[in-house]
GROMACS .gro file of C-alpha atoms in nm:
model
  207
    1GLY     CA    1  21.477  -5.568  10.195
    2ALA     CA    2  21.239  -5.760   9.940
    3SER     CA    3  21.044  -5.476   9.865
    4SER     CA    4  21.129  -5.191   9.578
    5VAL     CA    5  21.076  -4.824   9.703
    6GLU     CA    6  20.779  -4.816   9.500
    7ASP     CA    7  20.618  -5.114   9.674
    8LEU     CA    8  20.698  -4.975   9.978
    9LEU     CA    9  20.542  -4.628   9.938
   10VAL     CA   10  20.239  -4.757   9.699
   11ARG     CA   11  20.112  -4.999   9.977
   12ALA     CA   12  20.187  -4.699  10.256
   13HIS     CA   13  19.980  -4.481  10.061
   14ASP     CA   14  19.691  -4.752  10.003
   15LEU     CA   15  19.687  -4.809  10.393
   16GLY     CA   16  19.645  -4.419  10.463
   17TYR     CA   17  19.978  -4.285  10.565
   18ARG     CA   18  20.100  -3.956  10.479
   19ALA     CA   19  20.460  -3.964  10.546
   20LEU     CA   20  20.704  -4.275  10.571
   21ALA     CA   21  21.093  -4.284  10.628
   22LEU     CA   22  21.352  -4.491  10.466
   23THR     CA   23  21.676  -4.595  10.693
   24ASP     CA   24  21.908  -4.792  10.498
   25HIS     CA   25  22.170  -4.962  10.716
   26ASP     CA   26  22.498  -4.728  10.722
   27ASN     CA   27  22.409  -4.541  10.374
   28LEU     CA   28  22.171  -4.294  10.216
   29CYS     CA   29  22.193  -4.512   9.900
   30GLY     CA   30  21.831  -4.533   9.848
   31ALA     CA   31  21.700  -4.159  10.001
   32MET     CA   32  21.704  -3.973   9.619
   33HIS     CA   33  21.482  -4.212   9.470
   34PHE     CA   34  21.257  -4.236   9.751
   35ALA     CA   35  21.170  -3.868   9.765
   36GLN     CA   36  21.128  -3.843   9.429
   37VAL     CA   37  20.838  -4.151   9.428
   38ALA     CA   38  20.699  -4.023   9.739
   39LYS     CA   39  20.638  -3.691   9.561
   40THR     CA   40  20.466  -3.841   9.302
   41LEU     CA   41  20.208  -3.978   9.559
   42ASP     CA   42  20.169  -3.665   9.754
   43MET     CA   43  20.368  -3.839  10.070
   44GLN     CA   44  20.594  -3.662  10.310
   45SER     CA   45  20.967  -3.853  10.263
   46ILE     CA   46  21.153  -3.872  10.575
   47THR     CA   47  21.561  -3.927  10.491
   48GLY     CA   48  21.742  -4.158  10.773
   49ALA     CA   49  21.951  -4.387  10.819
   50GLU     CA   50  22.035  -4.676  11.103
   51LEU     CA   51  22.389  -4.667  11.142
   52THR     CA   52  22.622  -4.929  11.339
   53ILE     CA   53  22.790  -4.826  11.622
   54LYS     CA   54  23.122  -4.906  11.734
   55ASP     CA   55  23.027  -4.958  12.135
   56LYS     CA   56  23.298  -4.865  12.433
   57ASP     CA   57  23.375  -5.203  12.520
   58GLY     CA   58  23.495  -5.265  12.147
   59LYS     CA   59  23.234  -5.439  11.993
   60ASP     CA   60  23.049  -5.335  11.692
   61GLY     CA   61  22.675  -5.378  11.648
   62SER     CA   62  22.449  -5.183  11.829
   63HIS     CA   63  22.219  -4.977  11.607
   64LEU     CA   64  22.095  -4.581  11.608
   65THR     CA   65  21.862  -4.467  11.392
   66PHE     CA   66  21.915  -4.113  11.233
   67LEU     CA   67  21.611  -3.907  11.120
   68ALA     CA   68  21.682  -3.583  10.909
   69GLU     CA   69  21.473  -3.292  10.987
   70ASN     CA   70  21.587  -3.024  10.773
   71GLN     CA   71  21.892  -2.979  10.517
   72GLU     CA   72  22.127  -2.917  10.796
   73GLY     CA   73  22.001  -3.255  10.945
   74TYR     CA   74  22.087  -3.403  10.602
   75SER     CA   75  22.461  -3.268  10.604
   76GLN     CA   76  22.513  -3.390  10.974
   77LEU     CA   77  22.384  -3.688  10.918
   78SER     CA   78  22.612  -3.744  10.569
   79ASN     CA   79  22.941  -3.638  10.752
   80LEU     CA   80  22.835  -3.935  11.016
   81ILE     CA   81  22.834  -4.202  10.782
   82SER     CA   82  23.136  -4.065  10.617
   83TYR     CA   83  23.310  -4.065  10.939
   84SER     CA   84  23.183  -4.451  10.977
   85TYR     CA   85  23.360  -4.554  10.682
   86VAL     CA   86  23.679  -4.367  10.731
   87ALA     CA   87  23.745  -4.511  11.100
   88ALA     CA   88  23.663  -4.862  11.046
   89ASP     CA   89  23.673  -5.129  10.735
   90ARG     CA   90  23.486  -4.979  10.447
   91ARG     CA   91  23.291  -5.349  10.441
   92ASN     CA   92  23.176  -5.317  10.731
   93PRO     CA   93  23.166  -4.951  10.890
   94ALA     CA   94  23.091  -4.853  11.232
   95LEU     CA   95  23.051  -4.481  11.376
   96ASP     CA   96  23.271  -4.404  11.685
   97LEU     CA   97  23.039  -4.182  11.886
   98LYS     CA   98  23.382  -4.007  11.955
   99TYR     CA   99  23.306  -3.807  11.648
  100MET     CA  100  22.966  -3.696  11.758
  101PRO     CA  101  22.973  -3.312  11.788
  102ASP     CA  102  22.890  -3.095  12.061
  103ARG     CA  103  22.555  -3.054  11.988
  104ILE     CA  104  22.320  -3.147  11.685
  105ASN     CA  105  22.114  -2.968  11.488
  106GLY     CA  106  21.848  -3.092  11.242
  107LEU     CA  107  21.847  -3.471  11.336
  108ILE     CA  108  21.628  -3.650  11.518
  109LEU     CA  109  21.769  -3.973  11.718
  110LEU     CA  110  21.603  -4.306  11.809
  111THR     CA  111  21.724  -4.568  12.030
  112GLY     CA  112  21.765  -4.826  11.778
  113CYS     CA  113  21.532  -5.175  11.744
  114ARG     CA  114  21.678  -5.396  11.996
  115ALA     CA  115  21.987  -5.417  11.869
  116GLY     CA  116  22.024  -5.061  12.006
  117ARG     CA  117  22.264  -4.997  12.286
  118VAL     CA  118  22.001  -4.880  12.506
  119PRO     CA  119  21.755  -5.172  12.452
  120SER     CA  120  22.036  -5.430  12.456
  121LEU     CA  121  22.182  -5.247  12.810
  122LEU     CA  122  21.811  -5.276  12.940
  123ALA     CA  123  21.781  -5.636  12.868
  124GLU     CA  124  22.116  -5.711  13.011
  125GLY     CA  125  21.965  -5.528  13.350
  126ARG     CA  126  22.266  -5.273  13.321
  127TYR     CA  127  21.997  -4.989  13.420
  128THR     CA  128  22.265  -4.729  13.517
  129GLU     CA  129  22.449  -4.748  13.200
  130VAL     CA  130  22.121  -4.738  13.047
  131GLU     CA  131  22.025  -4.396  13.205
  132THR     CA  132  22.385  -4.284  13.149
  133GLN     CA  133  22.373  -4.383  12.778
  134LEU     CA  134  22.000  -4.189  12.724
  135ARG     CA  135  22.118  -3.890  12.893
  136GLN     CA  136  22.424  -3.861  12.691
  137TYR     CA  137  22.199  -3.867  12.364
  138LEU     CA  138  21.978  -3.599  12.521
  139ASP     CA  139  22.287  -3.364  12.559
  140TRP     CA  140  22.384  -3.433  12.202
  141PHE     CA  141  22.060  -3.385  12.053
  142GLY     CA  142  21.830  -3.216  12.259
  143THR     CA  143  21.506  -3.374  12.487
  144ASP     CA  144  21.273  -3.291  12.195
  145ASN     CA  145  21.489  -3.478  11.925
  146VAL     CA  146  21.495  -3.806  12.138
  147PHE     CA  147  21.264  -4.092  12.155
  148VAL     CA  148  21.299  -4.414  12.274
  149GLU     CA  149  21.224  -4.645  11.964
  150LEU     CA  150  20.934  -4.956  12.031
  151GLN     CA  151  20.888  -5.202  11.806
  152GLN     CA  152  20.651  -5.495  11.845
  153ASN     CA  153  20.768  -5.786  11.622
  154LEU     CA  154  20.555  -6.045  11.766
  155VAL     CA  155  20.899  -6.180  11.894
  156GLN     CA  156  20.980  -6.352  12.234
  157GLY     CA  157  21.082  -6.021  12.458
  158ASP     CA  158  20.901  -5.781  12.280
  159THR     CA  159  20.649  -5.690  12.518
  160GLN     CA  160  20.853  -5.703  12.847
  161ARG     CA  161  21.110  -5.515  12.627
  162ASN     CA  162  20.885  -5.232  12.517
  163ARG     CA  163  20.713  -5.229  12.889
  164ARG     CA  164  21.057  -5.129  13.019
  165LEU     CA  165  21.202  -4.898  12.757
  166ILE     CA  166  20.864  -4.690  12.858
  167ASP     CA  167  20.889  -4.660  13.203
  168LEU     CA  168  21.271  -4.548  13.120
  169ALA     CA  169  21.138  -4.293  12.864
  170ARG     CA  170  20.862  -4.183  13.170
  171LYS     CA  171  21.163  -4.141  13.428
  172LEU     CA  172  21.386  -3.926  13.180
  173GLY     CA  173  21.095  -3.739  13.027
  174VAL     CA  174  21.197  -3.849  12.692
  175GLY     CA  175  20.888  -3.917  12.417
  176VAL     CA  176  20.846  -4.269  12.275
  177VAL     CA  177  20.805  -4.379  11.902
  178ALA     CA  178  20.632  -4.673  11.726
  179THR     CA  179  20.834  -4.857  11.464
  180ASN     CA  180  20.923  -5.151  11.276
  181ASN     CA  181  21.191  -5.331  11.078
  182VAL     CA  182  20.978  -5.312  10.730
  183HIS     CA  183  21.183  -5.560  10.497
  184TYR     CA  184  20.883  -5.652  10.261
  185HIS     CA  185  20.538  -5.464  10.171
  186VAL     CA  186  20.291  -5.771  10.163
  187PRO     CA  187  20.343  -6.109  10.409
  188GLU     CA  188  20.387  -6.323  10.101
  189ARG     CA  189  20.721  -6.166  10.003
  190HIS     CA  190  20.887  -6.297  10.293
  191ARG     CA  191  20.954  -6.610  10.056
  192LEU     CA  192  21.170  -6.405   9.888
  193GLN     CA  193  21.319  -6.198  10.168
  194ASP     CA  194  21.425  -6.541  10.299
  195ALA     CA  195  21.589  -6.643  10.000
  196LEU     CA  196  21.792  -6.291   9.973
  197VAL     CA  197  21.904  -6.337  10.356
  198SER     CA  198  22.040  -6.694  10.256
  199ILE     CA  199  22.235  -6.563   9.969
  200LYS     CA  200  22.403  -6.291  10.188
  201HIS     CA  201  22.513  -6.572  10.451
  202ASN     CA  202  22.561  -6.820  10.139
  203ARG     CA  203  22.348  -7.078  10.322
  204SER     CA  204  22.064  -7.241  10.207
  205LEU     CA  205  21.715  -7.189  10.293
  206GLU     CA  206  21.707  -7.485  10.527
  207GLU     CA  207  22.024  -7.360  10.717
   0.00000   0.00000   0.00000
């Protein structure tokens, strides 16, 4: 994103947050620095990652968010990230869920942003598949460690999707958690974010 670890933590601290999670895409590169800075602000740092998943239909791109609850969870998450690089193109890592252990301890699973498999299937009206997928997560992580992720980015479709996700969570007895895709710490920084995205895709701001 367009803000440093320091920017994000100081802003969160000023807003009264007592904890903050850092979930880089497909890596833990910022985790150590994040934890060190959080400690100086007397804030709880939550280590995690948003992993790209290799879906059953052969497509890559759906997302799952993992949060380490303890040292064992951190170790499990490190292993999953390693698998995602070993079993795929190193420039485009994707985790094949066949590498999931039968039981995963120390990790909390969030069902992902709108690019997550659960929200995506729900948006397509594939309700049976949604329930099957969510029940698989519950088998792996346990009911207490799986949360249906809700995001309100004021984008068309967010409200309807969140309502459907809440209904699904209630039906299966799963908790919900509100998150957001935070890429900058103050609204004005969006200009830099736009520039970074343009550079990433080798396109002009207008494009």
